[in-house]
Amino acid sequence: MSKVKNDFYQELKTFVKTLENHISTEDGQWTIKGFIDTYKNIYSISSDTKVVSKILEIHLFPQIIAFAEAIGYAVVLPEYQNYYPDLSFINKRNETIKFAVDLKTTYRLEDYPGFCNGFTLGSHGEYFTNRQSTKNVQFPYGDYLGHFSLGIIYSRTSGTHSAETQTHRLSELQSITSVIGDFQFFVAEKWRIASDKSGSGNTANIGSIAKIEDVLAGKGVFSKLGEEWFDDYWMNYGKITKKDKDGKTRKITTLTDFVEYRGGDTSLVVPKARKLKPKKKKNG
């Protein structure tokens, strides 16, 4: 990692340690309780992940802008909603120094202790494969010196789903249960927390690992191989075929197969942790 990139990374890591105090009460609840209208009615927030993610972004934005100013960077927002990244940090003294920062939020899985729902890490489509493309990206991918995820892992509060249709008065503010809480923040270069599987259905999105301990430590499947392997794999995802022992041709869609195909060291592939449901205790 270059000095400029490492300096930015260290500053970002220090910054995220301060964020919980801005959005969390002393007992770990989200300080956002709902939407208020001019009649002082408060409407509960939906626990839908897209709604929660957007409000979290809005809630944190003033702190992000203040942080950027403090370290000598300007923040450029994407021109369109589906553009990458969420935030472009540009050095005020040298505009060729740019960093991509994507805001990522995900919730802990109740049925799988130690795991989160995961998240996507951007497209592996046109702008990823052609590093000078301007399609769906604020600046060409190759213009960024680093690509980071600023992540938030939270727990969903049980029982709040049924309260989504409720309306409260302003005087009841303190008694409203937040829909989420128990926040953990992290910063990682996105290749370090990447999976070798697509992150969402039929779209060309890179998936993440899901074991929380590994996310926080940056121990994704590429973490021992390096960023060049991450780039090579996802630029060619689903495009390379190989013949099995029975002579059938299939696409390469696992990192182990890809590293073997490229003649690399497959022992450097970090296995993904498997989600295992806790065993039910037998009565008696």
Coordinates of C-alpha atoms in Angstrom, one line a residue:
M1 CA 0.0 0.0 0.0
S2 CA 1.4 3.4 -1.0
K3 CA 2.0 6.0 1.7
V4 CA -0.8 8.3 0.4
K5 CA -3.2 5.4 0.3
N6 CA -2.2 4.2 3.8
D7 CA -2.4 7.7 5.3
F8 CA -6.0 8.0 4.0
Y9 CA -6.9 4.5 5.2
Q10 CA -5.5 5.3 8.7
E11 CA -7.4 8.6 8.9
L12 CA -10.6 6.8 7.8
K13 CA -10.1 4.1 10.4
T14 CA -9.7 6.7 13.2
F15 CA -12.7 8.6 12.0
V16 CA -15.1 5.6 12.0
K17 CA -14.3 5.0 15.7
T18 CA -16.1 8.2 16.5
L19 CA -19.3 7.6 14.5
E20 CA -21.2 5.5 17.0
N21 CA -21.4 8.4 19.4
H22 CA -23.2 10.4 16.7
I23 CA -26.0 7.9 16.0
S24 CA -26.4 5.8 19.1
T25 CA -27.9 6.4 22.6
E26 CA -26.1 5.2 25.7
D27 CA -28.1 2.0 25.7
G28 CA -27.1 1.2 22.1
Q29 CA -30.3 2.3 20.3
W30 CA -30.4 4.4 17.1
T31 CA -31.1 8.0 17.9
I32 CA -33.4 8.2 14.9
K33 CA -36.9 7.3 16.0
G34 CA -39.0 8.2 13.0
F35 CA -40.3 11.0 10.7
I36 CA -42.0 14.1 12.1
D37 CA -44.6 16.3 10.4
T38 CA -45.6 19.9 11.0
Y39 CA -48.3 18.7 13.4
K40 CA -45.6 17.1 15.6
N41 CA -46.7 13.6 14.7
I42 CA -43.9 11.0 14.6
Y43 CA -44.2 8.1 12.2
S44 CA -42.2 5.0 12.9
I45 CA -39.4 4.0 10.5
S46 CA -39.8 0.9 8.4
S47 CA -37.2 -1.8 9.2
D48 CA -36.7 -2.3 5.5
T49 CA -33.0 -2.4 4.8
K50 CA -33.1 0.1 1.9
V51 CA -35.0 2.6 4.1
V52 CA -32.6 2.1 7.1
S53 CA -29.5 2.3 4.8
K54 CA -30.6 5.6 3.2
I55 CA -31.4 7.3 6.6
L56 CA -28.1 6.1 8.1
E57 CA -26.3 7.7 5.1
I58 CA -28.2 11.0 5.6
H59 CA -27.5 10.8 9.4
L60 CA -23.8 10.4 8.9
F61 CA -23.3 12.8 6.0
P62 CA -22.5 15.9 8.1
Q63 CA -19.8 14.0 10.0
I64 CA -18.3 12.7 6.7
I65 CA -18.1 16.2 5.2
A66 CA -16.5 17.6 8.4
F67 CA -13.9 14.7 8.3
A68 CA -13.1 15.3 4.7
E69 CA -12.5 19.0 5.4
A70 CA -10.3 18.2 8.3
I71 CA -7.9 16.1 6.3
G72 CA -7.9 18.3 3.2
Y73 CA -10.3 16.5 0.9
A74 CA -13.4 17.5 -0.9
V75 CA -16.3 15.0 -1.2
V76 CA -18.0 14.6 -4.6
L77 CA -21.4 12.8 -4.6
P78 CA -22.5 10.7 -7.6
E79 CA -24.4 12.4 -10.3
Y80 CA -26.9 9.6 -10.5
Q81 CA -28.3 7.2 -8.0
N82 CA -26.8 4.0 -9.5
Y83 CA -23.3 5.5 -10.0
Y84 CA -20.3 4.2 -8.2
P85 CA -19.0 5.1 -5.6
D86 CA -21.2 6.7 -2.9
L87 CA -18.5 9.2 -2.1
S88 CA -15.4 10.3 -4.0
F89 CA -12.8 11.9 -1.8
I90 CA -10.5 14.3 -3.8
N91 CA -7.4 15.8 -2.4
K92 CA -7.7 19.6 -2.5
R93 CA -4.0 20.2 -3.1
N94 CA -3.6 17.5 -5.8
E95 CA -6.8 16.5 -7.6
T96 CA -5.2 13.4 -9.1
I97 CA -5.4 11.9 -5.6
K98 CA -8.9 10.3 -5.4
F99 CA -10.3 7.6 -3.2
A100 CA -13.6 5.8 -3.6
V101 CA -15.7 5.2 -0.5
D102 CA -18.9 3.2 -0.6
L103 CA -21.2 3.2 2.4
K104 CA -22.3 -0.3 3.3
T105 CA -24.9 -1.4 5.9
T106 CA -26.0 -4.8 6.9
Y107 CA -27.8 -6.5 9.8
R108 CA -26.8 -9.4 12.0
L109 CA -28.6 -12.7 11.3
E110 CA -30.5 -14.0 14.3
D111 CA -30.5 -17.6 13.1
Y112 CA -26.8 -17.6 12.4
P113 CA -24.8 -16.2 15.3
G114 CA -21.7 -14.4 14.2
F115 CA -22.9 -13.8 10.7
C116 CA -24.4 -10.8 8.9
N117 CA -26.6 -10.6 5.8
G118 CA -23.7 -9.5 3.7
F119 CA -23.7 -6.7 1.1
T120 CA -22.6 -5.9 -2.4
L121 CA -19.3 -4.3 -3.3
G122 CA -20.1 -2.6 -6.6
S123 CA -20.4 -3.9 -10.1
H124 CA -17.9 -6.1 -12.0
G125 CA -19.4 -4.8 -15.3
E126 CA -18.2 -2.2 -17.8
Y127 CA -16.5 0.3 -15.5
F128 CA -14.7 -2.4 -13.6
T129 CA -13.4 -4.3 -16.6
N130 CA -12.6 -1.1 -18.5
R131 CA -10.8 1.1 -16.0
Q132 CA -11.2 4.2 -18.2
S133 CA -14.9 3.8 -18.8
T134 CA -17.3 6.5 -17.6
K135 CA -20.4 4.3 -17.6
N136 CA -22.2 4.3 -14.2
V137 CA -19.1 5.6 -12.4
Q138 CA -18.4 9.1 -11.1
F139 CA -14.8 9.1 -12.3
P140 CA -13.1 6.2 -14.2
Y141 CA -12.4 3.3 -11.9
G142 CA -8.7 3.5 -12.6
D143 CA -8.5 7.2 -11.5
Y144 CA -9.1 6.1 -7.8
L145 CA -6.0 5.2 -5.8
G146 CA -8.0 3.0 -3.5
H147 CA -11.5 1.6 -3.1
F148 CA -12.8 1.4 0.4
S149 CA -16.0 0.2 2.2
L150 CA -17.2 2.2 5.2
G151 CA -19.5 -0.3 6.8
I152 CA -22.1 -0.5 9.5
I153 CA -23.3 -3.7 11.0
Y154 CA -26.4 -3.5 13.2
S155 CA -29.0 -5.6 14.9
R156 CA -32.7 -5.3 14.1
T157 CA -34.9 -4.8 17.2
S158 CA -37.4 -7.5 17.7
G159 CA -41.0 -6.4 17.8
T160 CA -40.5 -3.2 15.9
H161 CA -42.0 -4.5 12.6
S162 CA -45.5 -4.5 14.1
A163 CA -45.0 -0.9 15.2
E164 CA -44.2 0.5 11.8
T165 CA -47.8 1.7 11.2
Q166 CA -48.0 3.5 14.6
T167 CA -48.0 7.2 15.0
H168 CA -46.7 8.9 18.1
R169 CA -46.8 12.4 19.6
L170 CA -43.6 14.4 20.1
S171 CA -44.1 14.1 23.9
E172 CA -43.7 10.3 23.5
L173 CA -40.3 10.5 21.7
Q174 CA -38.3 8.9 24.5
S175 CA -40.6 5.9 24.7
I176 CA -40.3 5.0 21.0
T177 CA -38.2 1.9 20.4
S178 CA -35.6 2.3 17.7
V179 CA -35.8 -0.2 14.8
I180 CA -32.1 -0.9 14.9
G181 CA -29.2 -0.6 17.4
D182 CA -25.9 -2.2 18.6
F183 CA -23.7 -0.7 15.9
Q184 CA -20.3 -1.9 14.7
F185 CA -18.4 0.2 12.2
F186 CA -15.6 -0.9 10.0
V187 CA -13.3 0.2 7.2
A188 CA -11.8 -2.1 4.6
E189 CA -10.4 -2.1 1.1
K190 CA -13.2 -3.8 -0.7
W191 CA -11.0 -6.5 -2.2
R192 CA -10.2 -7.6 1.3
I193 CA -13.8 -8.4 2.2
A194 CA -14.9 -9.7 -1.1
S195 CA -16.4 -13.1 -1.8
D196 CA -16.0 -15.1 -5.1
K197 CA -19.7 -15.1 -5.6
S198 CA -22.1 -12.5 -7.1
G199 CA -23.8 -10.4 -4.5
S200 CA -27.4 -10.1 -5.9
G201 CA -29.4 -12.2 -8.2
N202 CA -28.9 -11.6 -11.9
T203 CA -27.1 -8.3 -11.5
A204 CA -23.3 -8.0 -12.0
N205 CA -22.5 -7.2 -8.4
I206 CA -19.5 -8.4 -6.4
G207 CA -20.6 -10.2 -3.2
S208 CA -19.0 -9.9 0.3
I209 CA -18.1 -12.4 2.9
A210 CA -20.6 -12.7 5.8
K211 CA -18.8 -13.8 8.9
I212 CA -18.7 -10.7 11.0
E213 CA -15.3 -11.5 12.6
D214 CA -13.8 -11.9 9.1
V215 CA -15.4 -8.7 7.8
L216 CA -13.9 -6.7 10.7
A217 CA -10.5 -8.3 10.2
G218 CA -10.6 -8.0 6.4
K219 CA -10.2 -11.7 5.9
G220 CA -12.0 -12.2 2.6
V221 CA -11.3 -15.0 0.1
F222 CA -8.7 -12.8 -1.7
S223 CA -7.0 -11.4 1.4
K224 CA -3.9 -13.6 1.1
L225 CA -3.8 -13.5 -2.7
G226 CA -3.9 -9.7 -3.2
E227 CA -5.8 -7.1 -5.1
E228 CA -4.4 -8.2 -8.5
W229 CA -6.1 -11.6 -8.1
F230 CA -9.3 -9.9 -7.1
D231 CA -9.3 -7.7 -10.2
D232 CA -8.4 -10.5 -12.5
Y233 CA -11.0 -12.9 -11.1
W234 CA -13.9 -10.4 -11.2
M235 CA -12.9 -9.0 -14.6
N236 CA -13.2 -12.5 -16.0
Y237 CA -16.1 -13.8 -13.8
G238 CA -18.1 -16.4 -15.7
K239 CA -16.2 -15.7 -18.9
I240 CA -13.6 -18.5 -18.7
T241 CA -14.5 -22.2 -19.2
K242 CA -12.7 -25.4 -18.3
K243 CA -13.3 -29.1 -19.1
D244 CA -14.1 -31.4 -16.2
K245 CA -12.7 -35.0 -16.0
D246 CA -15.8 -36.3 -17.8
G247 CA -15.1 -33.9 -20.7
K248 CA -18.0 -31.5 -20.0
T249 CA -17.3 -27.8 -20.3
R250 CA -18.4 -25.4 -17.6
K251 CA -17.7 -21.8 -16.6
I252 CA -15.3 -21.1 -13.8
T253 CA -17.2 -19.4 -11.0
T254 CA -15.0 -20.3 -7.9
L255 CA -11.8 -18.7 -6.9
T256 CA -10.0 -22.1 -6.3
D257 CA -10.8 -23.2 -9.9
F258 CA -9.7 -19.8 -11.2
V259 CA -6.4 -19.8 -9.3
E260 CA -5.7 -23.3 -10.5
Y261 CA -6.5 -22.3 -14.1
R262 CA -4.1 -19.4 -13.8
G263 CA -1.4 -21.6 -12.3
G264 CA -1.4 -19.9 -9.0
D265 CA -1.1 -21.2 -5.4
T266 CA -4.6 -22.5 -4.4
S267 CA -3.5 -22.7 -0.7
L268 CA -3.7 -18.9 -0.6
V269 CA -7.4 -19.0 -1.2
V270 CA -9.1 -18.2 2.2
P271 CA -12.1 -20.5 2.7
K272 CA -15.4 -18.8 3.4
A273 CA -16.9 -19.5 6.8
R274 CA -20.1 -21.6 6.5
K275 CA -23.3 -20.5 8.2
L276 CA -24.4 -23.2 10.6
K277 CA -27.6 -22.9 12.6
P278 CA -27.2 -23.5 16.3
K279 CA -28.4 -27.0 17.4
K280 CA -31.7 -27.0 19.3
K281 CA -31.4 -28.1 22.8
K282 CA -33.3 -31.3 23.6
N283 CA -35.9 -31.1 26.3
G284 CA -35.0 -32.9 29.4

